[in-house]
mmCIF file of C-alpha atoms and ligand atoms in Angstrom:
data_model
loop_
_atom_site.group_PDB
_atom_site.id
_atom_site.type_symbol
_atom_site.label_atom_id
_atom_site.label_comp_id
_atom_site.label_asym_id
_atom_site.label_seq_id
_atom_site.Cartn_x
_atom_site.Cartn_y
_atom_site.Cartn_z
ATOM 1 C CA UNK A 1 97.769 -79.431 -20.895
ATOM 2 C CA UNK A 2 101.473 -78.377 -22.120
ATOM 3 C CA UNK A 3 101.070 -74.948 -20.358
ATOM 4 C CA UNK A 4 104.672 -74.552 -19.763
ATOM 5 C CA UNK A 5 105.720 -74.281 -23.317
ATOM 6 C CA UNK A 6 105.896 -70.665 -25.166
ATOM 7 C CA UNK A 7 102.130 -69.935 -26.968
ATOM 8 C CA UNK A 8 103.945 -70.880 -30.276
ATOM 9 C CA UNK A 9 104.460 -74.037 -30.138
ATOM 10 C CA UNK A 10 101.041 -74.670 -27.787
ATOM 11 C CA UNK A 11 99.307 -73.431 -31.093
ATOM 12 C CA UNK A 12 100.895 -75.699 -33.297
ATOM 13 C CA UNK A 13 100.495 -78.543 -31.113
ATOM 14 C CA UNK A 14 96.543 -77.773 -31.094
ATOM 15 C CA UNK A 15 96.519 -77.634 -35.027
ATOM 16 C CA UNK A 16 98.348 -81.332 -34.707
ATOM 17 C CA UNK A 17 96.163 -82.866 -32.679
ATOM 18 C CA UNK A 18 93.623 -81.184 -34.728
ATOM 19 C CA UNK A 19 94.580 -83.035 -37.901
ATOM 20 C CA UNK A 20 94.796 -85.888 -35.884
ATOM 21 C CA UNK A 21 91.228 -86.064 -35.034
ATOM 22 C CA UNK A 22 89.956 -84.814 -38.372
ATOM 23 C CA UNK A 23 88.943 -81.875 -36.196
ATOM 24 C CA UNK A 24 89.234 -78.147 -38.296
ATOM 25 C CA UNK A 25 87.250 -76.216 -37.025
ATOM 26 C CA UNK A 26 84.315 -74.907 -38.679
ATOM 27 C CA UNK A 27 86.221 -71.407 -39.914
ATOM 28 C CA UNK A 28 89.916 -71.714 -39.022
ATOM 29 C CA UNK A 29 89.760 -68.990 -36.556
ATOM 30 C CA UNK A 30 93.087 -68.058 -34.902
ATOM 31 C CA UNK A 31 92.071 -70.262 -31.502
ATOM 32 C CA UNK A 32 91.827 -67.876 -28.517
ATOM 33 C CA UNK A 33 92.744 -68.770 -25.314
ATOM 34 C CA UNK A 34 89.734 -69.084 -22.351
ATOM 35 C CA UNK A 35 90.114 -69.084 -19.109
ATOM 36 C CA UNK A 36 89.243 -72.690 -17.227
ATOM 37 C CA UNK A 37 86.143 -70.367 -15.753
ATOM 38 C CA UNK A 38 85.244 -69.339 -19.216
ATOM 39 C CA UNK A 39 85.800 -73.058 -20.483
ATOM 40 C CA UNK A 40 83.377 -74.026 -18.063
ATOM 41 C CA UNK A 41 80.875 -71.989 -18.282
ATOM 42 C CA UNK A 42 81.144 -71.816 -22.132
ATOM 43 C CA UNK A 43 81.166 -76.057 -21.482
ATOM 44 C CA UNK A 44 77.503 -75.764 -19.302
ATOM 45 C CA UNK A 45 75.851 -72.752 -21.322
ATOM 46 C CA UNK A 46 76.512 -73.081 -24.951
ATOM 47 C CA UNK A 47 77.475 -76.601 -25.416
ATOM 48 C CA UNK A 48 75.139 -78.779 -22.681
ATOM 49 C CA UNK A 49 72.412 -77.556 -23.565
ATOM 50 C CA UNK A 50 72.180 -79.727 -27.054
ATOM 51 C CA UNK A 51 72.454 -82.480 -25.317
ATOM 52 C CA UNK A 52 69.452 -84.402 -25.867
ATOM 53 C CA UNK A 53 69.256 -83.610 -30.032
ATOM 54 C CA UNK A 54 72.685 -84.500 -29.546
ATOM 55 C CA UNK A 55 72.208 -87.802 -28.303
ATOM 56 C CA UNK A 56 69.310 -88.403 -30.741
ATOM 57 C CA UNK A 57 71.650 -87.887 -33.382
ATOM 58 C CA UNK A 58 74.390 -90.736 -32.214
ATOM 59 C CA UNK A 59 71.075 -92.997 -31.637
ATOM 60 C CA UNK A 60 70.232 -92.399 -34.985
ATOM 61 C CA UNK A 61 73.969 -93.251 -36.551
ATOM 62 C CA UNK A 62 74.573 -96.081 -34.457
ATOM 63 C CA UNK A 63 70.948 -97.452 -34.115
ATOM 64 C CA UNK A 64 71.997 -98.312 -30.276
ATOM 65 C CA UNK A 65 71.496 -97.216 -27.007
ATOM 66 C CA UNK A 66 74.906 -97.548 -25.173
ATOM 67 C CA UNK A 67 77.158 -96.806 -28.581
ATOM 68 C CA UNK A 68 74.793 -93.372 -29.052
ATOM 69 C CA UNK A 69 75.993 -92.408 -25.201
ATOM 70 C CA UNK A 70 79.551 -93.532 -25.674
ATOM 71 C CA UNK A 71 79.649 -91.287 -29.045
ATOM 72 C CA UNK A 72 77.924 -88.054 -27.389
ATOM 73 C CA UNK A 73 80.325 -88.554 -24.104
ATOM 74 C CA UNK A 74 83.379 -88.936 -26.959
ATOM 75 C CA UNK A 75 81.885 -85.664 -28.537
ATOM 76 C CA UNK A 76 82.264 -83.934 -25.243
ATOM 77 C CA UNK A 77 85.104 -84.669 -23.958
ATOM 78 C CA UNK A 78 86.654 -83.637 -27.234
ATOM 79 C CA UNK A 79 84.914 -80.232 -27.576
ATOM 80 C CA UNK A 80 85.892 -79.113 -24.240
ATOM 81 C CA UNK A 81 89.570 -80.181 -25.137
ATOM 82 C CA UNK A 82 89.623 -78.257 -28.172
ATOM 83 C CA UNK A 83 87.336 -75.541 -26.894
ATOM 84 C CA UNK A 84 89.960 -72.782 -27.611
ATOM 85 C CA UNK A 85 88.603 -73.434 -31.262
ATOM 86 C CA UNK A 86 85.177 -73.021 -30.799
ATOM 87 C CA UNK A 87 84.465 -69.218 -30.935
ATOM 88 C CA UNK A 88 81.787 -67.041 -28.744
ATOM 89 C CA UNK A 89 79.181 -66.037 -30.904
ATOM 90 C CA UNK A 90 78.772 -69.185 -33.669
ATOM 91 C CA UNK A 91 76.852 -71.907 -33.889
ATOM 92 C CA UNK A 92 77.431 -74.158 -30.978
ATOM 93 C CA UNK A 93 75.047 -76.838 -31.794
ATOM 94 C CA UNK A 94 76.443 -77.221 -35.676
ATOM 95 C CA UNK A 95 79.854 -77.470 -34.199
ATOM 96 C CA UNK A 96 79.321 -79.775 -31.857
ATOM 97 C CA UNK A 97 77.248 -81.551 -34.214
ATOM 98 C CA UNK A 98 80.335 -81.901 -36.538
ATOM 99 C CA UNK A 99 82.623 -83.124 -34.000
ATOM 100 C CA UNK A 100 80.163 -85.639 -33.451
ATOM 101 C CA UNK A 101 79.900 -86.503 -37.150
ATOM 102 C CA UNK A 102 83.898 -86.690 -37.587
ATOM 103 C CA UNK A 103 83.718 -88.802 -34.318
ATOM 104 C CA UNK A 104 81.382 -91.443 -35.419
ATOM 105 C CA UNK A 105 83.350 -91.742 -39.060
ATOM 106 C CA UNK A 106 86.493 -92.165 -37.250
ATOM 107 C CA UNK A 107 85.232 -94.367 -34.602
ATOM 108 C CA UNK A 108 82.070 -96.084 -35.066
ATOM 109 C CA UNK A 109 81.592 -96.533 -39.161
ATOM 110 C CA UNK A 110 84.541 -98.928 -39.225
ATOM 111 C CA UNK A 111 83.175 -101.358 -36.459
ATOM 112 C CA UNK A 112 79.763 -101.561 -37.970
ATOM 113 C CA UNK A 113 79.583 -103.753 -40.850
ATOM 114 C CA UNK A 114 77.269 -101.385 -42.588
ATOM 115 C CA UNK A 115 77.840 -100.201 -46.111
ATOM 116 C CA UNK A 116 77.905 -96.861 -46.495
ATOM 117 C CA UNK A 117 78.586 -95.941 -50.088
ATOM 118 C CA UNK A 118 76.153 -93.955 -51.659
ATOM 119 C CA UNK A 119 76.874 -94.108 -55.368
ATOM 120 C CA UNK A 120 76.864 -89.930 -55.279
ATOM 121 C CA UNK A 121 77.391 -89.711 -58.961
ATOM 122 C CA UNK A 122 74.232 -91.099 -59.723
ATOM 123 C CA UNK A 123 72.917 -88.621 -57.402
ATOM 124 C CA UNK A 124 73.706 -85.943 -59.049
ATOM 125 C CA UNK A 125 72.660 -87.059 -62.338
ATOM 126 C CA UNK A 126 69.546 -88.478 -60.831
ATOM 127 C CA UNK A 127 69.030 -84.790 -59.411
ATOM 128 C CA UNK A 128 69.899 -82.991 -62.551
ATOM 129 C CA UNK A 129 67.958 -84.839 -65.351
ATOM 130 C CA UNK A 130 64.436 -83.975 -65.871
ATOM 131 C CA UNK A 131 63.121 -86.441 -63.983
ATOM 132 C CA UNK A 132 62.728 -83.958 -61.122
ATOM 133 C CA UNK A 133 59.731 -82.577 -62.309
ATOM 134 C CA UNK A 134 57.733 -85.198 -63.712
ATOM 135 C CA UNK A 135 58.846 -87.544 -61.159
ATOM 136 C CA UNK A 136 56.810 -90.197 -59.930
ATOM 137 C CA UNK A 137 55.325 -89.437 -56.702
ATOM 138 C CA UNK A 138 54.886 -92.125 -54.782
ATOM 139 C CA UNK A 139 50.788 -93.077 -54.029
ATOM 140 C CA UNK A 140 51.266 -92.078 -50.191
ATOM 141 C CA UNK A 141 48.264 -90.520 -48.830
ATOM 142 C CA UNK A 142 48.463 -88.198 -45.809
ATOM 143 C CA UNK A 143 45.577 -90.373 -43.975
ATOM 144 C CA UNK A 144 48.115 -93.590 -44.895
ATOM 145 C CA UNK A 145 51.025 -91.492 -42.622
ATOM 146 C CA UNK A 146 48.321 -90.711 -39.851
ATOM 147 C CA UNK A 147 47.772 -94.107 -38.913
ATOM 148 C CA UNK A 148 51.349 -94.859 -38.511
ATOM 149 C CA UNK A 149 50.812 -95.207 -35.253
ATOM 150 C CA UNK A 150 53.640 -97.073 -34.310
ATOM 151 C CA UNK A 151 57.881 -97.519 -35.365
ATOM 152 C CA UNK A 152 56.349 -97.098 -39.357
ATOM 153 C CA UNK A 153 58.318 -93.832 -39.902
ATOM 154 C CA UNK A 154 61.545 -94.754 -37.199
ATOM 155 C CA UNK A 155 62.443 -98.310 -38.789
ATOM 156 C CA UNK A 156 61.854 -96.089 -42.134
ATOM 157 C CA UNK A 157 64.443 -93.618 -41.394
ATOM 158 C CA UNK A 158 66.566 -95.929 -40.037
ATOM 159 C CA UNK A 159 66.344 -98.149 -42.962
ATOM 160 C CA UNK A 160 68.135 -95.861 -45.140
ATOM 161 C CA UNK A 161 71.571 -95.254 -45.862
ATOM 162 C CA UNK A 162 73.412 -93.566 -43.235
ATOM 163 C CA UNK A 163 74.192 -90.578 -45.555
ATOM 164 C CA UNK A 164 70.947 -89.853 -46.160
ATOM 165 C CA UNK A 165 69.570 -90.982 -42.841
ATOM 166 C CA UNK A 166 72.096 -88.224 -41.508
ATOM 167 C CA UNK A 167 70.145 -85.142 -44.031
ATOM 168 C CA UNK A 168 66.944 -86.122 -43.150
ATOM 169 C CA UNK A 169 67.613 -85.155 -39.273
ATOM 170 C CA UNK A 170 69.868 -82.544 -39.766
ATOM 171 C CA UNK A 171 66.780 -80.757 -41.924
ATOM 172 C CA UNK A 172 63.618 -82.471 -40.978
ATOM 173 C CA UNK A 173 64.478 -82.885 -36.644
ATOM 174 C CA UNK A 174 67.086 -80.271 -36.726
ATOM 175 C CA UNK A 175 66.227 -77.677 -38.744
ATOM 176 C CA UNK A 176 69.806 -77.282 -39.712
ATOM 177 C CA UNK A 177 70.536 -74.834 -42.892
ATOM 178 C CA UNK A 178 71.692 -75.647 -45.999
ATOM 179 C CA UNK A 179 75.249 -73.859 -45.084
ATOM 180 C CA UNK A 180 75.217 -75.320 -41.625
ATOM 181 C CA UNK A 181 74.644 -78.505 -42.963
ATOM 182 C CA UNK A 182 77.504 -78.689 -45.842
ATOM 183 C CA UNK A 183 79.692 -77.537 -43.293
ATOM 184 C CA UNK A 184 78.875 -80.122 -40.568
ATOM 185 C CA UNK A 185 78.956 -82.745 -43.215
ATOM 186 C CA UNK A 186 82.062 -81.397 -45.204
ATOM 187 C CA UNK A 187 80.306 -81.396 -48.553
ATOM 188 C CA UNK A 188 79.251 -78.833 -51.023
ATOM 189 C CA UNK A 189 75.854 -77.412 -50.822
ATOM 190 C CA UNK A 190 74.628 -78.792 -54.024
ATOM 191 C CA UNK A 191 75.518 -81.949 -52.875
ATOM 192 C CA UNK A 192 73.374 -81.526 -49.104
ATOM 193 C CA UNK A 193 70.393 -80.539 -51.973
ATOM 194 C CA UNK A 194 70.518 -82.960 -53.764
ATOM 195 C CA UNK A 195 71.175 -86.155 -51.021
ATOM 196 C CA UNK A 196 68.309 -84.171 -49.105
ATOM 197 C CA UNK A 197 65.957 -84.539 -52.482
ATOM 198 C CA UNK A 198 67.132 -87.957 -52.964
ATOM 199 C CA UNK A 199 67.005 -89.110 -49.011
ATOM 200 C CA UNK A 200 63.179 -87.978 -48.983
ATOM 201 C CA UNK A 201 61.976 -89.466 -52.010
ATOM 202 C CA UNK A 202 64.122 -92.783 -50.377
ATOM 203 C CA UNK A 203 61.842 -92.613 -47.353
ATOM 204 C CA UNK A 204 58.593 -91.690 -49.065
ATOM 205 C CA UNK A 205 59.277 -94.915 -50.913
ATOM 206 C CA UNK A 206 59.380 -97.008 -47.439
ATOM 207 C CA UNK A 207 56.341 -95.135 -46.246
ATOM 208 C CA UNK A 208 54.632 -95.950 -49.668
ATOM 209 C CA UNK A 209 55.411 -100.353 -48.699
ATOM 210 C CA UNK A 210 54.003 -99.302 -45.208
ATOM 211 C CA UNK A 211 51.068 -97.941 -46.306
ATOM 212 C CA UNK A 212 50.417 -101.203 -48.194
ATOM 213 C CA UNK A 213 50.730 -103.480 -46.096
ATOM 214 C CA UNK A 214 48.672 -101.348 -43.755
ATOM 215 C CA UNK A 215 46.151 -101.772 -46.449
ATOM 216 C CA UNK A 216 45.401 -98.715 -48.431
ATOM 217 C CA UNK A 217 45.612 -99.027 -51.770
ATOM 218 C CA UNK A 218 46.904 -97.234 -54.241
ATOM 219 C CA UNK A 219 45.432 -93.464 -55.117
ATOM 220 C CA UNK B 1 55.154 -74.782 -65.844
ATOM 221 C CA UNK B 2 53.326 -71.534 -64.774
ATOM 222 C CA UNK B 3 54.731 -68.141 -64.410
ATOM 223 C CA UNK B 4 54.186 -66.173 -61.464
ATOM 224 C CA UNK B 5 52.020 -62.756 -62.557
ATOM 225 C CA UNK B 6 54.748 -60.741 -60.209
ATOM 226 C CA UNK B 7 57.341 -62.366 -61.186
ATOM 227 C CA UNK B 8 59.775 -62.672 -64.610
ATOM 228 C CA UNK B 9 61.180 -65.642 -63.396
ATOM 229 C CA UNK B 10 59.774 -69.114 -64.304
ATOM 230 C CA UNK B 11 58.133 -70.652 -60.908
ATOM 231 C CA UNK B 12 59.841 -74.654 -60.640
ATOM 232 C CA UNK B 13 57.221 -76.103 -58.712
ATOM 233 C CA UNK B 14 59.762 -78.903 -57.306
ATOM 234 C CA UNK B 15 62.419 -77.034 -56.814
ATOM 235 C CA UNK B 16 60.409 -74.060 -54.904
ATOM 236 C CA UNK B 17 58.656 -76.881 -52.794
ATOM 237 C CA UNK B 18 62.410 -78.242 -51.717
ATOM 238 C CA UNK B 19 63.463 -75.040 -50.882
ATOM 239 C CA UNK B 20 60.365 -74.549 -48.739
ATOM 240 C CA UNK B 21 60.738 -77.855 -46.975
ATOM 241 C CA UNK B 22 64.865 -77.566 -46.705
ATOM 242 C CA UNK B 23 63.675 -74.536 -44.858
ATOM 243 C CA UNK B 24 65.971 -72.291 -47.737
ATOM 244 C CA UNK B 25 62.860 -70.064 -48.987
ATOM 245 C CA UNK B 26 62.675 -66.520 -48.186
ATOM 246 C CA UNK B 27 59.129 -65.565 -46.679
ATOM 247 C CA UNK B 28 58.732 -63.721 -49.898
ATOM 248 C CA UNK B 29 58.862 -67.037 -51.564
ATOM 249 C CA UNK B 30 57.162 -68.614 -48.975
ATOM 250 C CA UNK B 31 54.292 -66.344 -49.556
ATOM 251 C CA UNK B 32 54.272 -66.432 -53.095
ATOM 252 C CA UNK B 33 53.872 -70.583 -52.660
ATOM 253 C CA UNK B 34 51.190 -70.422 -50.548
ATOM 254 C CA UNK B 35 49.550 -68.278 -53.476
ATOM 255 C CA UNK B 36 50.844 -70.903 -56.353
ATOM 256 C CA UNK B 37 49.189 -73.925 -54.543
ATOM 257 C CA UNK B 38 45.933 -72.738 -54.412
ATOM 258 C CA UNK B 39 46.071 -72.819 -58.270
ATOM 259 C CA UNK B 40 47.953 -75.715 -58.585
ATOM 260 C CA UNK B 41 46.929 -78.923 -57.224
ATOM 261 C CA UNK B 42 50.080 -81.450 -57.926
ATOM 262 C CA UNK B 43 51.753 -78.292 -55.669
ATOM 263 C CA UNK B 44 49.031 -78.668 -53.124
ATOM 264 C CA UNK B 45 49.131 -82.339 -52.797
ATOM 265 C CA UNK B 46 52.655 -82.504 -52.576
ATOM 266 C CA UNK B 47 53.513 -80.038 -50.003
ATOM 267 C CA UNK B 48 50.910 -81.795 -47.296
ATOM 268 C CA UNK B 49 52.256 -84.848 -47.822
ATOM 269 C CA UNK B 50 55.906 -83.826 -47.239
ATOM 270 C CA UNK B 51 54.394 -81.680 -44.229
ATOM 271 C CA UNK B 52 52.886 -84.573 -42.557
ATOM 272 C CA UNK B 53 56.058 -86.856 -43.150
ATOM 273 C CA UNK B 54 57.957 -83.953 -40.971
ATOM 274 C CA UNK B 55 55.417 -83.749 -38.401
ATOM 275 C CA UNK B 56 55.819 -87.506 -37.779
ATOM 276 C CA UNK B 57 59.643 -87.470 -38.029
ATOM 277 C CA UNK B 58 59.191 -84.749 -35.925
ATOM 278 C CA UNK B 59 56.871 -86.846 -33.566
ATOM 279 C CA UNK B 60 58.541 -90.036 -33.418
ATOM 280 C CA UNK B 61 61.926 -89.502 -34.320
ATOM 281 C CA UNK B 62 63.239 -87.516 -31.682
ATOM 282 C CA UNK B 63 62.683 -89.707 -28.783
ATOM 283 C CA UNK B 64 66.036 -90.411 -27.777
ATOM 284 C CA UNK B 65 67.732 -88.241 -25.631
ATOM 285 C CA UNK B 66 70.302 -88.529 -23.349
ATOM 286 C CA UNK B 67 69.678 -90.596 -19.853
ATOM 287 C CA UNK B 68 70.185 -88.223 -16.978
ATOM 288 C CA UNK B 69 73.488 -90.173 -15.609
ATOM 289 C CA UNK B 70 74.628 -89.875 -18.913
ATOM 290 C CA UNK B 71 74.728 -85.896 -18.719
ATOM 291 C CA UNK B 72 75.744 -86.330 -14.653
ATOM 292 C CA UNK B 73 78.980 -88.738 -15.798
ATOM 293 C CA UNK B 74 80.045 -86.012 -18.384
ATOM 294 C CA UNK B 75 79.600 -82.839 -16.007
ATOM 295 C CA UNK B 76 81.463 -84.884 -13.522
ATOM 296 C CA UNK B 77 84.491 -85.656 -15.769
ATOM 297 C CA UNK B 78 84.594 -82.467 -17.092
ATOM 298 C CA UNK B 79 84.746 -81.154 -13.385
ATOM 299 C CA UNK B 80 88.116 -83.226 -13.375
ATOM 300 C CA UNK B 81 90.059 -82.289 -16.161
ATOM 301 C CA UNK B 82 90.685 -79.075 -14.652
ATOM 302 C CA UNK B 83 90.818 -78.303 -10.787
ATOM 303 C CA UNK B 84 88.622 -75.397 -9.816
HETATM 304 ZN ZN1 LIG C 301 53.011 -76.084 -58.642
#
């Protein structure tokens, strides 16, 4: 690090390298200034431990083995860089999800060939018009989902966009907040409602071909 | 759509069950759910669907965590970056 130089400048060259790497931090505190004992233990306490939902997460963006551990060793290595932004007391796990979110945008999205664009407008109308409460609901049966036995419900989430792929863990495997959520995902509220209402009625959909091929017919 | 006997409000039956399975209800609404489904059936239905959909997310969805030299090759470079 550039511990020479006057705290001034050391600042400004965090919120640089900051913008660089898409990286604000989740409230624009003022960053404080740990010691390399604090880093560490703050490193082995608060952020290790989410290890393993973290790594589910990068599996479930990059739908592979070796790019999910190259993502959630990425993830680390930046938050204990930029740990001076992370502050005692807030959600670990939702920051370190977000870094991990900004890191697979930046890094991963543009090697994959997948398509990504969700048409959000249509979202929102799709969420606002009175569809929502007569809408069809699909004929899935909860004895259909109990005999999905096997990768039914995985290649079913992973089937699906990776916007709304991204909700459905954040809520369903997470249990992530509303709040939490908009701010690891950068988007408004209404908007992680609405891609959550539209993500599950996405994968009941899937689950509702499953269950037919399986065999059980409709009602 | 019904209206809750405690309540002024109008009770949306999709929008309360999304805010019970976003996990955004309050236990008050919570509670008065659990009360609304026993009286209404498309409620009912729809709420253990969506319940067993988590469960098997839940089951089968979270299967991939991170390989033990994955979290030894991390601790080790982090050990690095700064001398002790
Ligand atoms: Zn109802």
């Amino acid at each position: 690090m550039i511990k020479s130089l006057p705290a001034g400048s050391d600042f400004l060259f965090i919120i640089c390298l900051k913008k660089l790497l898409l990286l604000k931090p989740m409230e624009e505190p003022l960053s404080q200034q740990y010691s390399e004992t604090e880093k560490h233990r703050i490193f082995h306490t608060e952020f290790m431990p989410h290890i393993n939902s973290m790594h589910n997460f990068a599996y479930r963006l990059t739908l592979d083995a070796d790019d999910a551990s190259d993502l959630v060793q990425d993830t680390y290595l930046k938050a204990y860089r930029f740990i001076d932004s992370f502050q005692q007391g807030t959600n670990a796990k939702a920051w370190l999800f977000r870094i991990l979110k900004n890191s697979f945008i930046n890094d991963y999205r543009k090697k994959s060939k997948e398509p990504s664009k969700v048409d959000y407008q249509e979202v929102e109308t799709y969420y606002n018009s009175d569809d929502v409460n007569r809408q069809i609901t699909p004929d899935l049966r909860v004895e259909a989902l109990q005999d999905m036995i096997g990768d039914e419900i995985s290649n079913a989430l992973n089937s699906l966009d990776v916007d709304f792929r991204t909700v459905i863990i954040l809520c369903d495997l997470e249990g992530f907040k509303y709040d939490e959520m908009a701010k690891i995902l950068d988007i408004p509220i209404g908007t992680v409602r609405s891609r959550l209402h539209r993500a599950r009625n996405l994968l009941k959909e899937k689950l509702t071909d499953y269950a037919r091929k399986m065999g059980y017919k409709n009602t | 759509m019904p209206k809750l006997p405690d309540s002024s409000k109008t009770f949306n039956c999709r929008e309360m069950l999304q805010k019970i399975l976003d996990g955004d209800a309050t236990p008050e609404q919570q509670q008065q759910f659990k009360v609304h489904m026993e009286e209404c059936m498309p409620c009912y239905k729809g709420y253990e669907l969506e319940m067993a959909i988590k469960a098997l997310l839940q089951k089968k969805c979270n299967g991939h965590g991170a390989p033990p030299d994955l979290i030894e090759k991390i601790k080790n470079k982090i050990s690095h970056i700064t001398p002790h």
